[in-house]
Amino acid sequence: MRGSWRLGRVAGIDAYVHWTFGLLLAWAGWTAWQGAGTGAAVLLGVAFLVAVFGSVLLHELGHALVARRYGVSTRHILLTPIGGIASLEGMPRAPKAELAVALAGPAVNLAIAAALALVSRVTAFEAFGLVDGLLYANLSLALFNLIPAFPMDGGRALRAFLAGRMGRRAATGTAVRLGRGIAIAMALVGLFVNPMLLLIAAFVWFAGGAEARALDGYGDDDGSFGRERYAAPVSAWQRPGAYQGVRGGGTRVVFVRRSW
């Protein structure tokens, strides 16, 4: 991938890290140096950051492996300074399958946190606070990703839960509206507490819109282009603004955008 370094292959999936991750490591080392002024502190700070992003990699791998179980392949996993991205080739249409894929990532982080809590409880191994720090980092990753707003896993889990009751399009609309409400609340809190929340709020707001637009042209909840509504003359679907597609059976399906 352009602008990225290949880390290796995990469970048959190529993993990459974006070059800007090096800047994040440098920032972590510099911050540790400013705080303690020792080489050991720098190494500890960098090691902690690498461990956190190792957890992010496992989080994305959780999504990928569960998606594979439902017949969806993953092109690659990319780590960036703001998180990880598992590039799935699609998303299972069955609500239960989508729910399982969405919750797989946070479940991995909760499992890591539980394992670290056990290690911390039954042994004296602390590794200069790395164990406890990584434990809380994984809890934070799980809880943050469970916020019911796109593009977080919680938003997709909510959509999957609702899709079995009201259909995929209506479920997406409900999840987007809830997510935007959360974005507004984040922005208000960010004005008085932490400006970083303003950036997260903007991200959530626009990601919700992108998720809704992704369904444009897909009138049915089964993922097909749409049922036959009426026959249109050839001149109608040849004009600019008409969208054409082919269903699985080879039947041509045409959407005609009206002029008003």
Short mmCIF file of C-alpha atoms in Angstrom, two decimals:
data_model
loop_
_atom_site.label_atom_id
_atom_site.label_comp_id
_atom_site.label_asym_id
_atom_site.label_seq_id
_atom_site.Cartn_x
_atom_site.Cartn_y
_atom_site.Cartn_z
CA MET A 1 0.00 0.00 0.00
CA ARG A 2 1.25 3.47 -0.87
CA GLY A 3 2.42 5.45 2.13
CA SER A 4 2.41 2.41 4.40
CA TRP A 5 4.82 -0.22 5.62
CA ARG A 6 3.95 -3.90 5.64
CA LEU A 7 4.15 -5.38 9.12
CA GLY A 8 3.51 -8.94 8.03
CA ARG A 9 0.69 -11.40 7.50
CA VAL A 10 -1.63 -12.38 10.34
CA ALA A 11 -4.12 -15.23 9.84
CA GLY A 12 -3.71 -14.81 6.09
CA ILE A 13 -4.38 -11.06 6.20
CA ASP A 14 -1.74 -8.48 5.33
CA ALA A 15 -1.20 -5.88 8.06
CA TYR A 16 0.20 -2.43 7.31
CA VAL A 17 1.12 0.63 9.33
CA HIS A 18 0.86 4.14 7.89
CA TRP A 19 4.10 6.12 7.79
CA THR A 20 2.61 8.81 10.05
CA PHE A 21 2.67 6.26 12.86
CA GLY A 22 6.40 6.98 13.07
CA LEU A 23 5.56 10.58 13.95
CA LEU A 24 3.31 9.33 16.74
CA LEU A 25 6.13 7.20 18.14
CA ALA A 26 8.44 10.20 18.04
CA TRP A 27 5.86 12.29 19.86
CA ALA A 28 5.45 9.60 22.54
CA GLY A 29 9.21 9.41 23.04
CA TRP A 30 9.55 13.19 23.21
CA THR A 31 6.71 13.48 25.72
CA ALA A 32 8.29 10.82 27.92
CA TRP A 33 11.66 12.58 27.73
CA GLN A 34 10.10 15.89 28.70
CA GLY A 35 8.44 14.28 31.68
CA ALA A 36 11.27 12.17 33.09
CA GLY A 37 14.38 13.04 31.11
CA THR A 38 15.69 9.48 30.96
CA GLY A 39 16.20 6.98 28.17
CA ALA A 40 14.31 4.37 30.17
CA ALA A 41 11.24 6.60 30.26
CA VAL A 42 11.43 7.08 26.49
CA LEU A 43 11.61 3.33 25.91
CA LEU A 44 8.73 2.77 28.31
CA GLY A 45 6.56 5.37 26.61
CA VAL A 46 7.24 3.98 23.15
CA ALA A 47 6.71 0.40 24.36
CA PHE A 48 3.34 1.33 25.85
CA LEU A 49 2.21 2.96 22.62
CA VAL A 50 3.29 -0.06 20.58
CA ALA A 51 1.40 -2.34 22.99
CA VAL A 52 -1.76 -0.24 22.67
CA PHE A 53 -1.62 -0.40 18.89
CA GLY A 54 -0.97 -4.11 19.14
CA SER A 55 -4.34 -4.26 20.89
CA VAL A 56 -5.85 -2.19 18.08
CA LEU A 57 -4.46 -4.68 15.56
CA LEU A 58 -6.05 -7.57 17.46
CA HIS A 59 -9.31 -5.59 17.61
CA GLU A 60 -9.38 -5.29 13.81
CA LEU A 61 -8.31 -8.90 13.42
CA GLY A 62 -11.34 -9.87 15.51
CA HIS A 63 -13.61 -8.12 13.01
CA ALA A 64 -11.81 -9.76 10.09
CA LEU A 65 -11.92 -13.32 11.43
CA VAL A 66 -15.60 -13.20 12.35
CA ALA A 67 -16.39 -11.65 8.95
CA ARG A 68 -14.48 -14.53 7.32
CA ARG A 69 -16.73 -16.96 9.16
CA TYR A 70 -19.68 -15.38 7.36
CA GLY A 71 -18.00 -15.51 3.97
CA VAL A 72 -16.60 -11.97 3.86
CA SER A 73 -12.89 -11.59 3.10
CA THR A 74 -10.60 -8.83 4.33
CA ARG A 75 -8.24 -7.09 1.92
CA HIS A 76 -5.87 -5.82 4.60
CA ILE A 77 -5.62 -4.18 8.00
CA LEU A 78 -4.12 -0.70 8.25
CA LEU A 79 -2.92 0.96 11.46
CA THR A 80 -2.94 4.76 11.55
CA PRO A 81 -2.28 7.24 14.36
CA ILE A 82 -6.04 7.59 14.91
CA GLY A 83 -6.83 3.87 14.96
CA GLY A 84 -7.09 0.76 12.85
CA ILE A 85 -9.04 -0.07 9.70
CA ALA A 86 -10.00 -3.57 8.60
CA SER A 87 -10.85 -3.25 4.90
CA LEU A 88 -13.62 -5.81 4.56
CA GLU A 89 -14.81 -6.64 1.06
CA GLY A 90 -18.36 -6.21 2.26
CA MET A 91 -20.60 -6.58 5.28
CA PRO A 92 -22.88 -9.56 5.94
CA ARG A 93 -26.47 -8.63 5.10
CA ALA A 94 -28.00 -10.84 7.78
CA PRO A 95 -28.53 -8.71 10.91
CA LYS A 96 -27.18 -11.39 13.26
CA ALA A 97 -24.03 -11.76 11.17
CA GLU A 98 -23.44 -8.00 11.03
CA LEU A 99 -24.00 -7.80 14.78
CA ALA A 100 -21.42 -10.52 15.38
CA VAL A 101 -18.85 -8.79 13.17
CA ALA A 102 -19.45 -5.41 14.82
CA LEU A 103 -19.11 -6.74 18.36
CA ALA A 104 -16.06 -8.91 17.64
CA GLY A 105 -13.59 -6.02 17.94
CA PRO A 106 -14.72 -4.72 21.35
CA ALA A 107 -14.99 -8.33 22.56
CA VAL A 108 -11.29 -8.80 21.79
CA ASN A 109 -10.37 -5.72 23.84
CA LEU A 110 -12.51 -6.90 26.76
CA ALA A 111 -10.82 -10.31 26.59
CA ILE A 112 -7.38 -8.68 26.63
CA ALA A 113 -8.40 -6.51 29.59
CA ALA A 114 -9.68 -9.56 31.47
CA ALA A 115 -6.43 -11.46 30.82
CA LEU A 116 -4.34 -8.50 32.01
CA ALA A 117 -6.49 -8.14 35.13
CA LEU A 118 -5.88 -11.80 35.90
CA VAL A 119 -2.13 -11.40 35.39
CA SER A 120 -2.09 -8.35 37.63
CA ARG A 121 -4.12 -10.09 40.33
CA VAL A 122 -2.33 -13.44 40.57
CA THR A 123 1.24 -12.26 40.00
CA ALA A 124 3.47 -9.41 41.06
CA PHE A 125 4.30 -8.66 37.43
CA GLU A 126 3.67 -4.96 36.79
CA ALA A 127 6.32 -4.03 34.19
CA PHE A 128 6.57 -0.44 35.41
CA GLY A 129 2.82 0.06 35.24
CA LEU A 130 2.50 -1.22 31.66
CA VAL A 131 0.09 -4.00 32.63
CA ASP A 132 -2.39 -1.72 34.39
CA GLY A 133 -2.00 0.97 31.74
CA LEU A 134 -2.67 -1.51 28.94
CA LEU A 135 -5.62 -2.93 30.87
CA TYR A 136 -7.31 0.48 31.10
CA ALA A 137 -6.40 1.26 27.50
CA ASN A 138 -8.22 -1.86 26.31
CA LEU A 139 -11.25 -1.07 28.45
CA SER A 140 -11.28 2.42 26.95
CA LEU A 141 -11.01 1.03 23.41
CA ALA A 142 -13.92 -1.32 24.02
CA LEU A 143 -16.18 1.30 25.61
CA PHE A 144 -15.40 3.99 23.05
CA ASN A 145 -16.10 1.64 20.15
CA LEU A 146 -19.41 0.60 21.71
CA ILE A 147 -20.79 4.15 21.50
CA PRO A 148 -23.95 3.69 19.36
CA ALA A 149 -22.86 6.05 16.58
CA PHE A 150 -21.31 5.48 13.17
CA PRO A 151 -18.53 4.76 12.38
CA MET A 152 -17.95 3.11 15.75
CA ASP A 153 -18.77 -0.55 16.20
CA GLY A 154 -21.66 0.39 18.47
CA GLY A 155 -23.37 2.20 15.61
CA ARG A 156 -23.13 -0.85 13.37
CA ALA A 157 -24.28 -3.12 16.19
CA LEU A 158 -27.31 -0.88 16.78
CA ARG A 159 -28.14 -0.90 13.07
CA ALA A 160 -27.88 -4.69 12.97
CA PHE A 161 -30.10 -5.02 16.06
CA LEU A 162 -32.77 -2.74 14.60
CA ALA A 163 -32.55 -4.16 11.06
CA GLY A 164 -34.21 -7.38 12.12
CA ARG A 165 -37.20 -5.34 13.32
CA MET A 166 -37.61 -2.48 10.87
CA GLY A 167 -35.44 -3.23 7.84
CA ARG A 168 -31.91 -2.13 7.02
CA ARG A 169 -32.70 1.29 5.57
CA ALA A 170 -34.94 2.39 8.46
CA ALA A 171 -32.46 0.95 10.96
CA THR A 172 -29.62 2.90 9.36
CA GLY A 173 -31.64 6.11 9.53
CA THR A 174 -32.43 5.57 13.21
CA ALA A 175 -28.80 4.79 14.04
CA VAL A 176 -27.60 7.85 12.11
CA ARG A 177 -30.04 10.16 13.93
CA LEU A 178 -29.00 8.79 17.31
CA GLY A 179 -25.34 9.10 16.37
CA ARG A 180 -25.79 12.72 15.36
CA GLY A 181 -27.51 13.41 18.66
CA ILE A 182 -24.48 11.95 20.41
CA ALA A 183 -22.23 14.09 18.19
CA ILE A 184 -24.07 17.24 19.27
CA ALA A 185 -23.70 16.25 22.94
CA MET A 186 -19.99 15.59 22.40
CA ALA A 187 -19.56 18.99 20.78
CA LEU A 188 -21.28 20.78 23.66
CA VAL A 189 -19.11 18.99 26.21
CA GLY A 190 -16.04 19.67 24.09
CA LEU A 191 -16.68 23.41 24.21
CA PHE A 192 -16.18 23.39 27.97
CA VAL A 193 -14.09 20.32 28.75
CA ASN A 194 -11.86 19.05 25.93
CA PRO A 195 -11.61 20.54 22.42
CA MET A 196 -10.63 17.11 21.10
CA LEU A 197 -14.26 16.10 21.51
CA LEU A 198 -15.17 18.68 18.88
CA LEU A 199 -13.09 16.80 16.31
CA ILE A 200 -14.61 13.47 17.33
CA ALA A 201 -18.10 15.00 17.14
CA ALA A 202 -17.47 16.28 13.61
CA PHE A 203 -16.12 12.88 12.60
CA VAL A 204 -19.21 11.11 13.97
CA TRP A 205 -21.57 13.60 12.31
CA PHE A 206 -20.10 13.26 8.82
CA ALA A 207 -19.52 9.50 9.12
CA GLY A 208 -23.23 9.08 9.84
CA GLY A 209 -24.10 10.95 6.68
CA ALA A 210 -21.68 8.83 4.68
CA GLU A 211 -23.27 5.65 6.02
CA ALA A 212 -26.73 6.86 5.02
CA ARG A 213 -25.54 7.82 1.53
CA ALA A 214 -23.97 4.39 1.11
CA LEU A 215 -27.49 2.97 0.87
CA ASP A 216 -28.55 5.32 -1.94
CA GLY A 217 -29.70 3.29 -4.90
CA TYR A 218 -30.39 0.23 -2.78
CA GLY A 219 -34.10 0.19 -2.19
CA ASP A 220 -34.36 -3.33 -0.80
CA ASP A 221 -33.05 -4.64 2.47
CA ASP A 222 -31.65 -7.72 0.73
CA GLY A 223 -29.02 -5.60 -0.98
CA SER A 224 -30.50 -5.79 -4.48
CA PHE A 225 -31.03 -2.72 -6.61
CA GLY A 226 -34.81 -2.67 -6.26
CA ARG A 227 -38.05 -4.32 -7.29
CA GLU A 228 -39.69 -3.60 -10.59
CA ARG A 229 -41.97 -0.59 -10.19
CA TYR A 230 -42.85 0.47 -13.72
CA ALA A 231 -41.51 0.28 -17.23
CA ALA A 232 -39.68 3.34 -18.52
CA PRO A 233 -39.04 4.14 -22.18
CA VAL A 234 -35.50 3.69 -23.47
CA SER A 235 -35.10 7.45 -23.78
CA ALA A 236 -35.72 7.82 -20.04
CA TRP A 237 -32.88 5.61 -18.87
CA GLN A 238 -30.42 6.84 -21.46
CA ARG A 239 -30.63 10.46 -20.35
CA PRO A 240 -28.09 11.92 -17.83
CA GLY A 241 -29.09 11.25 -14.26
CA ALA A 242 -30.38 7.73 -14.86
CA TYR A 243 -28.61 4.95 -12.97
CA GLN A 244 -28.34 1.44 -14.34
CA GLY A 245 -27.38 -1.85 -12.76
CA VAL A 246 -27.62 -5.59 -13.29
CA ARG A 247 -29.14 -7.95 -10.76
CA GLY A 248 -27.70 -11.35 -10.04
CA GLY A 249 -30.00 -13.03 -12.55
CA GLY A 250 -28.81 -10.80 -15.37
CA THR A 251 -31.93 -8.60 -15.42
CA ARG A 252 -31.26 -4.94 -16.16
CA VAL A 253 -32.55 -2.60 -13.48
CA VAL A 254 -32.86 1.11 -14.12
CA PHE A 255 -33.45 4.03 -11.77
CA VAL A 256 -34.65 7.22 -13.41
CA ARG A 257 -34.13 10.46 -11.54
CA ARG A 258 -37.07 12.80 -12.08
CA SER A 259 -36.41 16.36 -13.16
CA TRP A 260 -38.15 17.95 -10.18
#
